[in-house]
Short mmCIF file of C-alpha atoms and ligand atoms in Angstrom, two decimals:
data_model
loop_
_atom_site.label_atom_id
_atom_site.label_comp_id
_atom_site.label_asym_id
_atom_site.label_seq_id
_atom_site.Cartn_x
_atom_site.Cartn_y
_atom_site.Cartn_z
CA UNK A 1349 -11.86 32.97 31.38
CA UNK A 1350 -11.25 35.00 28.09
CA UNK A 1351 -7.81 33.49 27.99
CA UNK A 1352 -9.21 29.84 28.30
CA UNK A 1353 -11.71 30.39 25.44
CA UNK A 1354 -9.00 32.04 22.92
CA UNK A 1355 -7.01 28.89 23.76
CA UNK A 1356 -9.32 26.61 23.67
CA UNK A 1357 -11.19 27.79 20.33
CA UNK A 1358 -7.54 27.78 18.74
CA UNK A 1359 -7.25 23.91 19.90
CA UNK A 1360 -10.27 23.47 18.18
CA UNK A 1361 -9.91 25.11 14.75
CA UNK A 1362 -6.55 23.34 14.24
CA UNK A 1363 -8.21 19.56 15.26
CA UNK A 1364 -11.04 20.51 12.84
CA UNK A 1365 -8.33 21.74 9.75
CA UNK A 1366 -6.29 18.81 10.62
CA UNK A 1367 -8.84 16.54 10.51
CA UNK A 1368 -10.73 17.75 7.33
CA UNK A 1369 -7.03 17.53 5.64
CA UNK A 1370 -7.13 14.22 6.42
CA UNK A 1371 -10.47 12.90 4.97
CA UNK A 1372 -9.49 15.17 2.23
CA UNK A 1373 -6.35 12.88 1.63
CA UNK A 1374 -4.89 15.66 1.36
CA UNK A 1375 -2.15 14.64 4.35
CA UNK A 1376 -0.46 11.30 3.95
CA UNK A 1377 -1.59 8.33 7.30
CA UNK A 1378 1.46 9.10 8.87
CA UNK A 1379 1.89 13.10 9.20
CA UNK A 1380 -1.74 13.01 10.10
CA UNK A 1381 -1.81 10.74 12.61
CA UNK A 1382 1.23 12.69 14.13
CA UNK A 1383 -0.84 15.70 14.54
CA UNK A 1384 -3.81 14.20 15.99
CA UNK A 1385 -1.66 12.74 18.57
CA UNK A 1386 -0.51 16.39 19.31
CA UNK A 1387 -3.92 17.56 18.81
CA UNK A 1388 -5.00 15.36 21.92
CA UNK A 1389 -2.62 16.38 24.34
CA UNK A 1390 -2.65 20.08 23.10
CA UNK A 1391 -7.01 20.58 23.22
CA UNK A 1392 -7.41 19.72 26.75
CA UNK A 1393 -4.33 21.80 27.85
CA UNK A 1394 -5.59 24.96 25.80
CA UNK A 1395 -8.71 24.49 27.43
CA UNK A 1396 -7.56 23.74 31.08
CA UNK A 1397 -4.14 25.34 31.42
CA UNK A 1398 -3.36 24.76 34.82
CA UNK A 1399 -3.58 20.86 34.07
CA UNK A 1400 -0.09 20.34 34.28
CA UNK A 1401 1.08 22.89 37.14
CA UNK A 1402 1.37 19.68 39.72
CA UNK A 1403 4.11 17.72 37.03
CA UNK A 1404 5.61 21.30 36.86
CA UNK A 1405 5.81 21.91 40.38
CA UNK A 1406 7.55 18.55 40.91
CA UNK A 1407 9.87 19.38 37.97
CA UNK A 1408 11.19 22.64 39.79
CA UNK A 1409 9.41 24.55 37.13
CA UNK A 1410 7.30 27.57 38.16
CA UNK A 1411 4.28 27.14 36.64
CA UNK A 1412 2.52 24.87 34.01
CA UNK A 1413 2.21 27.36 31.82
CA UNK A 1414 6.22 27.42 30.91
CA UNK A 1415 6.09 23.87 31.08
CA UNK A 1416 4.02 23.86 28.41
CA UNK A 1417 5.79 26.44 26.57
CA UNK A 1418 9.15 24.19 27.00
CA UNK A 1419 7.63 21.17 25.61
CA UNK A 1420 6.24 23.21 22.79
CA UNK A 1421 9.55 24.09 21.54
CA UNK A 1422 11.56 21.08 22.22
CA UNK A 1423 8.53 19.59 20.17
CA UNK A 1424 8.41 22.08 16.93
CA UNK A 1425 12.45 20.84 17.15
CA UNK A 1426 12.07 17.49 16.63
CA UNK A 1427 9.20 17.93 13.95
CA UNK A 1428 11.83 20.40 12.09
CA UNK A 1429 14.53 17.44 12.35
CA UNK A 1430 11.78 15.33 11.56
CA UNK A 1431 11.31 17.22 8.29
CA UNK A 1432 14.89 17.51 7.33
CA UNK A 1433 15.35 13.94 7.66
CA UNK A 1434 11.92 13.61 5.56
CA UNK A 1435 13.66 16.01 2.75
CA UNK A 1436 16.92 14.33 2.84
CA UNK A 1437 15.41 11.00 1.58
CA UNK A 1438 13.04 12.83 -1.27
CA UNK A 1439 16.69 14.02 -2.02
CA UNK A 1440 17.95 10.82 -2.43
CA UNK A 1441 15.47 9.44 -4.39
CA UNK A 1442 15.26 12.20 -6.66
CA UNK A 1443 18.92 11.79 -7.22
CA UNK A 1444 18.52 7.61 -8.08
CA UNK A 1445 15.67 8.77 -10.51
CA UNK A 1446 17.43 11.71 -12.39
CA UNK A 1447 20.35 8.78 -12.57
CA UNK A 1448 17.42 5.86 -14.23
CA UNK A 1449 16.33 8.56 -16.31
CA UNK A 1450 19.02 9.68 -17.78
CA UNK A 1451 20.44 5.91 -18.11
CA UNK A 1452 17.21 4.95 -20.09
CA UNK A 1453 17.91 7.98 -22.36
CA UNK A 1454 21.58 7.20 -23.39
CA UNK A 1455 19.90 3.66 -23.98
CA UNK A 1456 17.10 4.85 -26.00
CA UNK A 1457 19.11 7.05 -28.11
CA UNK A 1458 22.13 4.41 -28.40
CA UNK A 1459 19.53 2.07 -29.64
CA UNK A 1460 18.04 4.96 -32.23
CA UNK A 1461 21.67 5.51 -33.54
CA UNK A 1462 22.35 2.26 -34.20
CA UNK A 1463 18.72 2.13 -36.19
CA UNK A 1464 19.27 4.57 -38.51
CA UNK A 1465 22.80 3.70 -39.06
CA UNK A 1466 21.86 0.35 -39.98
CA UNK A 1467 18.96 2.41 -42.04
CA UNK A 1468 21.55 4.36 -43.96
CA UNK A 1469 23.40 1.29 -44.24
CA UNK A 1470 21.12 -0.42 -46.30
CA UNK A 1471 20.37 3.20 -48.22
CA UNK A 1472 24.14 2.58 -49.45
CA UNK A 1473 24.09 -1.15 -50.08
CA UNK A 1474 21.29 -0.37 -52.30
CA UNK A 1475 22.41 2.17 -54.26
CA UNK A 1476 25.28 0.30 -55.39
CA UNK B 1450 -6.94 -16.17 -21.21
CA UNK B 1451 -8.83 -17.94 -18.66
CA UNK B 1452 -12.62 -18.28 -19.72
CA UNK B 1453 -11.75 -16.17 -22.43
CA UNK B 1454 -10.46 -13.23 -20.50
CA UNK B 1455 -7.38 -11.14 -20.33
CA UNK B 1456 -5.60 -12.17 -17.26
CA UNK B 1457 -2.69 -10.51 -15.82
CA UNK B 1458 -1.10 -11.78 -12.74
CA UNK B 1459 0.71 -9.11 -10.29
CA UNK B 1460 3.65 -10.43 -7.94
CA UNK B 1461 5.21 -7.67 -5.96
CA UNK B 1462 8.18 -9.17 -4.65
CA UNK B 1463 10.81 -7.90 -2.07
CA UNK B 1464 14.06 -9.57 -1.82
CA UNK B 1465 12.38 -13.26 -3.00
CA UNK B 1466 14.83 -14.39 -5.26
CA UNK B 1467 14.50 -17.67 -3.35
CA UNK B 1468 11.00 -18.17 -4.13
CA UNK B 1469 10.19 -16.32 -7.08
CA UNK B 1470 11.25 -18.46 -9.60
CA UNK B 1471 9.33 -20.97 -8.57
CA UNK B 1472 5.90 -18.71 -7.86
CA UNK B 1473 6.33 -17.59 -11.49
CA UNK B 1474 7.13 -21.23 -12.74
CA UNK B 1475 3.90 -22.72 -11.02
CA UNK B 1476 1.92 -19.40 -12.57
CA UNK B 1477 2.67 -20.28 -16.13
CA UNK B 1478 2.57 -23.88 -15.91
CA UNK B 1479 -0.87 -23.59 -13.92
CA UNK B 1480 -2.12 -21.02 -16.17
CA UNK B 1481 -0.78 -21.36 -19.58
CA UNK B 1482 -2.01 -18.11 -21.78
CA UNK B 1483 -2.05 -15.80 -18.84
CA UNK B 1484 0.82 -12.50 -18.79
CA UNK B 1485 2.97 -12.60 -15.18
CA UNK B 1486 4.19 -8.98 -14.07
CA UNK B 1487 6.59 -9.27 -11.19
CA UNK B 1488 7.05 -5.72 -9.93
CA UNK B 1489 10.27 -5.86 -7.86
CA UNK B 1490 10.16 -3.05 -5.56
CA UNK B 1491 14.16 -2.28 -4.77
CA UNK B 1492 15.50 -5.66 -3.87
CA UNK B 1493 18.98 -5.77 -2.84
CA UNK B 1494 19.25 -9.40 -4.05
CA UNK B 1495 18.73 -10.68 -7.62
CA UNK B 1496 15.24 -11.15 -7.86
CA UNK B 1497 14.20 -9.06 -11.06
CA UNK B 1498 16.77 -11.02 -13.20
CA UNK B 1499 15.50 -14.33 -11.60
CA UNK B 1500 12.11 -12.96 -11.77
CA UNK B 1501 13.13 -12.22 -16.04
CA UNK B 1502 14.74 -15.23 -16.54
CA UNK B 1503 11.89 -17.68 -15.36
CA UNK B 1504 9.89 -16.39 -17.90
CA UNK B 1505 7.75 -12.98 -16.25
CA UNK B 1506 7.69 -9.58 -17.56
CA UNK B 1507 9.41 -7.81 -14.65
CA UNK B 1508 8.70 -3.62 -14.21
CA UNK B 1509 11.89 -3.05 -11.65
CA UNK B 1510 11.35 -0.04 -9.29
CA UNK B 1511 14.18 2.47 -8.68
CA UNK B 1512 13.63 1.86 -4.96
CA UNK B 1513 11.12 1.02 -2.41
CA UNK B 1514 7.53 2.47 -2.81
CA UNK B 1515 5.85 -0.71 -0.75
CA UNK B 1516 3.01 -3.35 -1.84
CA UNK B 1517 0.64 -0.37 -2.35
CA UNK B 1518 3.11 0.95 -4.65
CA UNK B 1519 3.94 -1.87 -6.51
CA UNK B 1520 0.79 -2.33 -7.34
CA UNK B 1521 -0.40 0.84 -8.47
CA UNK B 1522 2.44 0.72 -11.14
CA UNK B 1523 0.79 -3.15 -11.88
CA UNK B 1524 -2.63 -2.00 -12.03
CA UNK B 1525 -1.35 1.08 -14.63
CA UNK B 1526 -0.02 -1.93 -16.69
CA UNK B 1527 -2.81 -3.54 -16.66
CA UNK B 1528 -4.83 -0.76 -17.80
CA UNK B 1529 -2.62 0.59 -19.99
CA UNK B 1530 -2.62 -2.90 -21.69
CA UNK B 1531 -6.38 -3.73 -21.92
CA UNK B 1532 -6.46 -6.88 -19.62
CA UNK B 1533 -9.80 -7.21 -18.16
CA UNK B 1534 -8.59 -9.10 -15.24
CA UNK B 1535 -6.19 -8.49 -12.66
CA UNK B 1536 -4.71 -10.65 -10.05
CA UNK B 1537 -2.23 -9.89 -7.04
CA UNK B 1538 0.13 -13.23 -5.75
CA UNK B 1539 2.54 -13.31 -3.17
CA UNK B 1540 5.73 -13.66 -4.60
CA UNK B 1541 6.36 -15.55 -1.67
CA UNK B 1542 4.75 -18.72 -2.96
CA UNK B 1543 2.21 -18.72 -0.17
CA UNK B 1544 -0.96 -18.50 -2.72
CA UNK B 1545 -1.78 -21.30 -5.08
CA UNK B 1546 -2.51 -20.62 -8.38
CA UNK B 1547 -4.60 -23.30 -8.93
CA UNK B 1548 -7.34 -20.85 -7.02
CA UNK B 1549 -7.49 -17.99 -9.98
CA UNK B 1550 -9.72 -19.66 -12.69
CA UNK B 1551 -12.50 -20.15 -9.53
CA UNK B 1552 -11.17 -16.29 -8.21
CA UNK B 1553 -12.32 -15.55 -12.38
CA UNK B 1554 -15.29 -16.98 -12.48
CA UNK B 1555 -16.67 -14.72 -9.33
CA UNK B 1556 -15.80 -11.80 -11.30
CA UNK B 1557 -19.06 -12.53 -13.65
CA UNK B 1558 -20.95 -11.41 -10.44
CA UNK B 1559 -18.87 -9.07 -8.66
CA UNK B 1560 -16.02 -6.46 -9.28
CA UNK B 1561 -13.65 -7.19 -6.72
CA UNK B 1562 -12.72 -11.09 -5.42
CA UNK B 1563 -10.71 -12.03 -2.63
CA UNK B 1564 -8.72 -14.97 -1.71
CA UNK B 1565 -9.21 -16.00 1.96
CA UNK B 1566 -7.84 -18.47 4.24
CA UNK B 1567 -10.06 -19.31 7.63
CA UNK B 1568 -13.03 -19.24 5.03
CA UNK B 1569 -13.02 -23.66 5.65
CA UNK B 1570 -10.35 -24.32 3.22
CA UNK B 1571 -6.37 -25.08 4.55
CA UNK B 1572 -5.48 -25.06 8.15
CA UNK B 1573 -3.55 -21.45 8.01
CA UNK B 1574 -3.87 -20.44 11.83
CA UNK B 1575 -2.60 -16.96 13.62
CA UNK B 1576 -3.28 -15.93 17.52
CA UNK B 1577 -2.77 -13.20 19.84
CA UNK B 1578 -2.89 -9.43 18.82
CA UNK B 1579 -2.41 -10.49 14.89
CA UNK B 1580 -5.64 -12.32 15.41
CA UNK B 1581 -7.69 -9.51 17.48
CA UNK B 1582 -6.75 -6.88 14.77
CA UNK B 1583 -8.11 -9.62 11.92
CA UNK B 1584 -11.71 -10.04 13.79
CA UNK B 1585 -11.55 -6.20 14.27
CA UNK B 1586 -10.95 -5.80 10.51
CA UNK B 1587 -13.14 -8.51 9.39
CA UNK B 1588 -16.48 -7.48 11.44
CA UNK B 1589 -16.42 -3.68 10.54
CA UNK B 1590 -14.90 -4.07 6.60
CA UNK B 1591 -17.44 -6.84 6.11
CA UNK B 1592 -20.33 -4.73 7.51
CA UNK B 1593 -19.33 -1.69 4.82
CA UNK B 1594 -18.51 -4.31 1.91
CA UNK B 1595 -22.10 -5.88 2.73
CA UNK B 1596 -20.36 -9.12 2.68
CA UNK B 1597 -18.58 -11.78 4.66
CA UNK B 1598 -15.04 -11.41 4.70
CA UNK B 1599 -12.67 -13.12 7.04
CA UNK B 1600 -9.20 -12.39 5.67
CA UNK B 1601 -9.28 -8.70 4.49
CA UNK B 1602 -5.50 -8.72 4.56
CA UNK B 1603 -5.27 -11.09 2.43
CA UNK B 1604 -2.68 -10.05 -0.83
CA UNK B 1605 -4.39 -12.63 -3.13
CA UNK B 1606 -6.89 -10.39 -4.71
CA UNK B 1607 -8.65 -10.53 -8.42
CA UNK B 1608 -10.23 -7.14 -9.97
CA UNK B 1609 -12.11 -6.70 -12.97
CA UNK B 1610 -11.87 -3.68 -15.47
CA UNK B 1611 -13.87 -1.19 -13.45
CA UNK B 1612 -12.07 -2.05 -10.53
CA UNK B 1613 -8.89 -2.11 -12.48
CA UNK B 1614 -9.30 1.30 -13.73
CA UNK B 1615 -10.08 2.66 -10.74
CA UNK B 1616 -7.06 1.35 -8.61
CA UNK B 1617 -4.96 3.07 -11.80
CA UNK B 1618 -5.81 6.33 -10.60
CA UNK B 1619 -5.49 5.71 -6.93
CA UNK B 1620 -3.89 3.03 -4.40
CA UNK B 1621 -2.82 3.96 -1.48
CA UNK B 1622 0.76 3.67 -0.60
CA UNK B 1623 0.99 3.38 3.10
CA UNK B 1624 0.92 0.49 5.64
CA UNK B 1625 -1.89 -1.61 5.64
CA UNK B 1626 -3.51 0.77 3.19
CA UNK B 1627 -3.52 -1.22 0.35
CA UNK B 1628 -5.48 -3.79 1.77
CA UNK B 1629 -7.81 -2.07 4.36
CA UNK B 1630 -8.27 1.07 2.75
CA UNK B 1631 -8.70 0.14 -0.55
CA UNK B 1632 -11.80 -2.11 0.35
CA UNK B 1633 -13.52 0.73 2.10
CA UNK B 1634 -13.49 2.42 -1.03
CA UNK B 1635 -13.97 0.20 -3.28
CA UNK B 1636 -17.03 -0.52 -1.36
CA UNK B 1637 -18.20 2.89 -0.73
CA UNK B 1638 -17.92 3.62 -4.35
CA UNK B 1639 -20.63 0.97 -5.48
CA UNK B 1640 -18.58 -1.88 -6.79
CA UNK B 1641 -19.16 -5.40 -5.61
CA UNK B 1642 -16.66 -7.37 -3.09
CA UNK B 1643 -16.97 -10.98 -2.62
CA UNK B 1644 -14.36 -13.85 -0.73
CA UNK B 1645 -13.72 -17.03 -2.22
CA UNK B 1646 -12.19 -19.50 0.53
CA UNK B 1647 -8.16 -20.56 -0.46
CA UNK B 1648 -5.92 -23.02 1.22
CA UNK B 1649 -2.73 -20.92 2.27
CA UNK B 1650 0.30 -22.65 2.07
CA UNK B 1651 4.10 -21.77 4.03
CA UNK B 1652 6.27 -19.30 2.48
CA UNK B 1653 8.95 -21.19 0.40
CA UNK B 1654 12.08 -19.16 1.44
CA UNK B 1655 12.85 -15.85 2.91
CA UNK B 1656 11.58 -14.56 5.83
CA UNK B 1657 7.71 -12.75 6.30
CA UNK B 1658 7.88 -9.48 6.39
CA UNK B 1659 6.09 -9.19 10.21
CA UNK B 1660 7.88 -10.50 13.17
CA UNK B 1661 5.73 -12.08 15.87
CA UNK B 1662 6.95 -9.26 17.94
CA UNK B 1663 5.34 -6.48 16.13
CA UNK B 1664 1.77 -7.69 16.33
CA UNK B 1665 0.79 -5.19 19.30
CA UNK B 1666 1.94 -2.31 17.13
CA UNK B 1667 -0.08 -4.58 14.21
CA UNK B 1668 -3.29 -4.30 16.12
CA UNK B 1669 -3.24 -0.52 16.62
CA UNK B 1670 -1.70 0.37 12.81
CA UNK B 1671 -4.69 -1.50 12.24
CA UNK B 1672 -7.39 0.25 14.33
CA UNK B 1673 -5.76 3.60 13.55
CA UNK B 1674 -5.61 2.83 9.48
CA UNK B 1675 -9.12 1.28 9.74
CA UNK B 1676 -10.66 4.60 11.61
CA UNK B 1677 -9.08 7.11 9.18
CA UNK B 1678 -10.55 4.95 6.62
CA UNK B 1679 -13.85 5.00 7.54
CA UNK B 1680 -13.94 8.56 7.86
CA UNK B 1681 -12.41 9.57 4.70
CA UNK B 1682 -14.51 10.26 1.44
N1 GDP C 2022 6.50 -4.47 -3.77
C1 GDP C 2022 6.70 -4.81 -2.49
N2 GDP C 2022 6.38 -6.03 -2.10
C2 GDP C 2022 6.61 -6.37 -0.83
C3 GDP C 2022 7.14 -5.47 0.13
N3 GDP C 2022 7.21 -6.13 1.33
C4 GDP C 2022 6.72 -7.36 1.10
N4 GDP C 2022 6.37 -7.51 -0.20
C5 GDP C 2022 5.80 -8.68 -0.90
O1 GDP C 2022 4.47 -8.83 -0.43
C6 GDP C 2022 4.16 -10.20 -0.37
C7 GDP C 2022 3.68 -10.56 1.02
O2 GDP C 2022 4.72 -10.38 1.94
P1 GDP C 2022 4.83 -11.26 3.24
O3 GDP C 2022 6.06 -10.81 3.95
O4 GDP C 2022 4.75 -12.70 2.87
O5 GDP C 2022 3.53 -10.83 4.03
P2 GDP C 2022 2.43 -11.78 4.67
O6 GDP C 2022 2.14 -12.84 3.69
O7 GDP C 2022 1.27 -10.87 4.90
O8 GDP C 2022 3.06 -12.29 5.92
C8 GDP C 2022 5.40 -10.94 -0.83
O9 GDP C 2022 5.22 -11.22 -2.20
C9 GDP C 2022 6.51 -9.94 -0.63
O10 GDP C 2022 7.56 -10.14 -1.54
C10 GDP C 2022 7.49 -4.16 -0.32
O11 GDP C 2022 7.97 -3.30 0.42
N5 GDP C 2022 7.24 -3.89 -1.65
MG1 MG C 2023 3.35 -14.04 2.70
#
């Protein structure tokens, strides 16, 4: 009984922060709604652990409970791939970026070189 | 100027190079004395210099941010430039520009105007899923705007300086945000919204960017973007 309310108020306090980053805008549409969807399979399990102990006894596992623990990790997996994958493309559009940037700057300063040696230019033509 | 406004019309275009010439011809010879910014959001094909050469300012993205964020960057522009009006077109040659000087004249009455097929004018007709998701979007967005709107995914949109200001600062990025989303708060925030029925016509070229197939996923994008909408601040 203690166990299911420890769980249970955990479940809770993380739908809560989750959502309240969310109206926040605080979490871009698609990591939120990621979370929620975890959210609502992980509240009802951290409130009613034994939920899945018939799909683990038909998977050969001993209990739920591991079950649950399995899934957990294969799950904080993929969201770490997920993230990689997610800071691979920031990479690569920091990269084309730097590149406009510094393309804009040889421009602008080409284009300021050739003004004030036109500048001086004239300084000369009208001196004589 | 149209009615003695500062009009600039926004065109974010991806991959059109078949069409865009054409949209931005038609815009200038409709509308003579109006600006035309095509944001081109990445293309791999050659519509910025198409976009450039048929006469538009063109603002080229270093790669794809999506409508939303195409038209932040058009909305800065506008700002930044002291237009007082603002107008999104499909670069895909699907909105007339005939429409804008009546989309104009709403703005004397409300902040916000939006271009809608179904509202009696063309014969523009979508079923299944697409359609459920457009009924679910029109009913609750029109009960928070406080006004009718039947097309609230419609991309043919006119804003006035308040609202042009205020899209500046913010405009969502994601999926179906810059249409949904941004008329939740635009509402919420006080401004006015008002439709103004528009014939649709066919795209010219290219290929729309949803495929028939996707319209189950449409409907619940929609339902989830439309719920996290409502209960954001
Ligand atoms: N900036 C930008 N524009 C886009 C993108 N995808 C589509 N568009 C443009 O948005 C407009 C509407 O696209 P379309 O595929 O016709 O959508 P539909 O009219 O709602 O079916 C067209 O002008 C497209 O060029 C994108 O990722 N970025
Ligand atoms: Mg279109």
């Amino acid at each position: 009984m203690k166990l299911t309310l420890v769980t249970g108020l955990t479940g809770l306090i993380l739908l809560v922060t989750i959502v309240e980053l969310l109206r926040r805008r605080q979490l871009r549409e698609k990591y939120g709604m990621l979370w929620l969807a975890v959210l609502l399979i992980v509240v009802p399990l951290s409130l009613f652990p034994r939920l899945l102990d018939n799909v683990a006894g038909t998977l050969g596992v001993a209990s739920g409970v591991s079950l649950v623990l399995f899934l957990g990790i294969v799950f904080l997996l993929l969201v770490c791939v997920h993230l990689s994958w997610e800071v691979s493309a920031l990479e690569e559009e920091t990269r084309t970026l730097a590149e406009d940037f510094a393309l804009l700057r040889a421009e602008v300063e080409a284009e300021r070189a050739a003004r004030t040696e036109s500048a001086r230019n004239e300084l000369v033509s009208h001196d004589g | 100027m149209v009615n003695g406004k500062r009009v600039l019309i926004i065109i974010p275009a991806l991959n059109e190079s078949g069409s865009i010439a054409d949209v931005v011809g038609e815009v200038r010879g409709e509308l003579p004395g109006v600006d035309v910014l095509v944001v081109d959001d990445g293309s791999t094909d050659r519509t910025a210099a198409v976009a450039a050469a048929a006469g538009a300012r063109v603002a080229k993205l270093p790669y794809n941010l999506g409508v939303g964020g195409a038209m932040r960057l058009g909305y800065r522009y506008a700002r930044d430039n002291g237009y007082d009006v603002a107008i999104q077109i499909d670069a895909d040659g699907q909105h007339d520009p005939r429409y804008v000087p009546k989309l104009v004249d709403q703005l004397d009455e409300v902040d916000l105007v939006i271009g809608a097929r179904f509202a009696g004018e063309g014969d523009y007709s979508v079923r299944g899923p697409r359609r459920w998701a457009m009924v679910m979007l029109s009913l609750v967005l029109s009960r928070v705007a406080k006004t009718k709107l039947t097309d609230t995914t419609s991309g043919f949109r006119a804003a006035n300086r308040r609202v042009i200001e205020m899209f500046a600062g913010w405009y969502p990025a994601e999926y179906l945000g810059d249409t949904v989303e941004t008329l939740v708060h635009t509402a919420r925030r006080g401004y006015t919204i008002r439709q103004v029925p528009v014939a649709m016509r066919k795209r010219m070229a290219g290929t729309p960017s949803h495929s028939p197939a996707k319209a189950m996923i449409y409907l619940g994008r929609a339902f989830a973007v439309l719920t996290l909408a409502l209960i954001r601040r």
